[in-house]
Coordinates of C-alpha atoms in Angstrom, one line a residue:
E93 CA 175.7 -99.8 -118.1
N94 CA 177.9 -99.3 -115.0
V95 CA 175.0 -99.8 -112.6
W96 CA 175.2 -101.9 -109.4
T97 CA 172.4 -104.4 -109.0
H98 CA 171.7 -106.0 -105.6
V99 CA 170.5 -109.6 -105.9
C100 CA 169.3 -111.8 -103.1
W101 CA 168.2 -115.4 -103.5
T102 CA 167.0 -117.6 -100.7
W103 CA 165.9 -121.3 -100.6
Q104 CA 164.4 -123.2 -97.7
S105 CA 165.0 -127.0 -97.9
E106 CA 162.0 -128.0 -95.7
T107 CA 159.4 -126.3 -97.9
G108 CA 161.3 -125.8 -101.1
N109 CA 160.3 -122.1 -101.0
V110 CA 162.5 -119.9 -103.2
V111 CA 162.5 -116.1 -103.2
L112 CA 164.5 -113.9 -105.6
Q113 CA 164.8 -110.1 -104.9
I114 CA 166.5 -107.6 -107.1
D115 CA 167.2 -104.2 -105.6
G116 CA 165.0 -105.0 -102.6
V117 CA 162.0 -106.0 -104.7
V118 CA 160.6 -109.6 -104.9
V119 CA 160.7 -110.5 -108.6
D120 CA 160.0 -114.2 -108.3
E121 CA 158.7 -116.6 -105.6
R122 CA 158.1 -120.3 -105.9
S123 CA 157.6 -123.4 -103.8
G124 CA 158.5 -127.0 -104.1
F125 CA 162.1 -126.5 -105.4
K126 CA 164.3 -129.4 -104.3
T127 CA 162.2 -129.9 -101.1
G128 CA 164.1 -131.9 -98.5
S129 CA 167.4 -131.6 -100.3
S130 CA 170.6 -130.3 -98.8
V131 CA 173.8 -128.7 -100.0
R132 CA 176.6 -131.2 -99.6
T133 CA 180.2 -130.3 -98.6
G134 CA 183.1 -130.7 -101.0
G135 CA 181.5 -129.0 -103.9
A136 CA 182.3 -125.8 -105.8
M137 CA 180.2 -122.7 -106.4
I138 CA 180.6 -121.4 -110.0
F139 CA 179.5 -117.7 -110.6
G140 CA 179.5 -116.1 -114.0
Q141 CA 180.1 -119.2 -116.1
E142 CA 177.8 -121.9 -117.6
Q143 CA 179.4 -125.3 -117.1
D144 CA 178.9 -128.3 -119.3
S145 CA 180.1 -130.7 -116.7
V146 CA 180.6 -130.6 -112.9
K147 CA 183.5 -128.1 -112.3
G148 CA 184.4 -128.1 -116.0
G149 CA 183.4 -127.8 -119.6
F150 CA 183.7 -124.0 -119.6
D151 CA 183.3 -121.9 -122.7
I152 CA 184.5 -118.3 -122.8
N153 CA 181.5 -117.5 -125.0
Q154 CA 179.2 -118.5 -122.2
S155 CA 180.8 -116.3 -119.5
W156 CA 179.5 -113.3 -117.7
L157 CA 181.6 -110.1 -117.9
G158 CA 181.2 -107.9 -114.8
R159 CA 182.1 -107.5 -111.2
L160 CA 180.9 -109.1 -108.0
Y161 CA 181.1 -107.2 -104.7
N162 CA 180.0 -108.2 -101.2
L163 CA 179.1 -111.8 -102.0
N164 CA 177.6 -113.2 -98.8
I165 CA 176.2 -116.6 -98.0
W166 CA 174.2 -117.4 -94.9
N167 CA 173.6 -120.8 -93.3
R168 CA 170.0 -120.0 -92.6
T169 CA 166.9 -119.1 -94.6
M170 CA 166.2 -115.4 -94.5
S171 CA 162.7 -114.0 -94.5
K172 CA 161.6 -111.5 -97.2
E173 CA 161.9 -108.8 -94.5
D174 CA 165.5 -109.8 -93.7
L175 CA 166.4 -109.7 -97.4
K176 CA 164.8 -106.2 -97.7
L177 CA 166.9 -105.1 -94.7
V178 CA 170.1 -106.5 -96.2
Y179 CA 169.3 -104.3 -99.3
T180 CA 168.3 -101.1 -97.4
D181 CA 171.2 -101.4 -94.9
G182 CA 173.6 -100.7 -97.8
F183 CA 176.3 -103.1 -96.7
C184 CA 174.7 -106.5 -96.5
G185 CA 173.6 -106.3 -92.9
S186 CA 176.9 -104.9 -91.6
G187 CA 176.7 -104.3 -87.8
I188 CA 173.5 -106.4 -87.3
D189 CA 174.5 -109.5 -85.4
S190 CA 171.6 -111.6 -86.6
M191 CA 172.7 -110.8 -90.2
N192 CA 176.3 -112.1 -89.9
P193 CA 176.9 -114.3 -93.0
A194 CA 178.6 -117.7 -92.8
L195 CA 180.8 -116.6 -95.7
S196 CA 181.6 -113.1 -96.8
W197 CA 183.7 -112.0 -99.7
D198 CA 184.2 -108.3 -100.0
D199 CA 186.2 -107.8 -103.2

């Protein structure tokens, strides 16, 4: 369709609260997801491909075709208001010190 979609997902370990926003609108909110868990180092993040085993078992028929732009990861849980600001700012919080991501991939 050639339409950009802004997606933000946040998870808070302490509560297990999860919020999914698409184009600045909360579309799903849940609690109790992996409460007390942590993201370990040394892993791999896989985008756009279903994997049948850790870091492997890829099938081209299960891949996503499209583009990613401005992928950002923060090392803190963002409030729904913060997520809305990231969307409305137009460039993932650019220029707002409190919004600086831990990891940013432009293109």
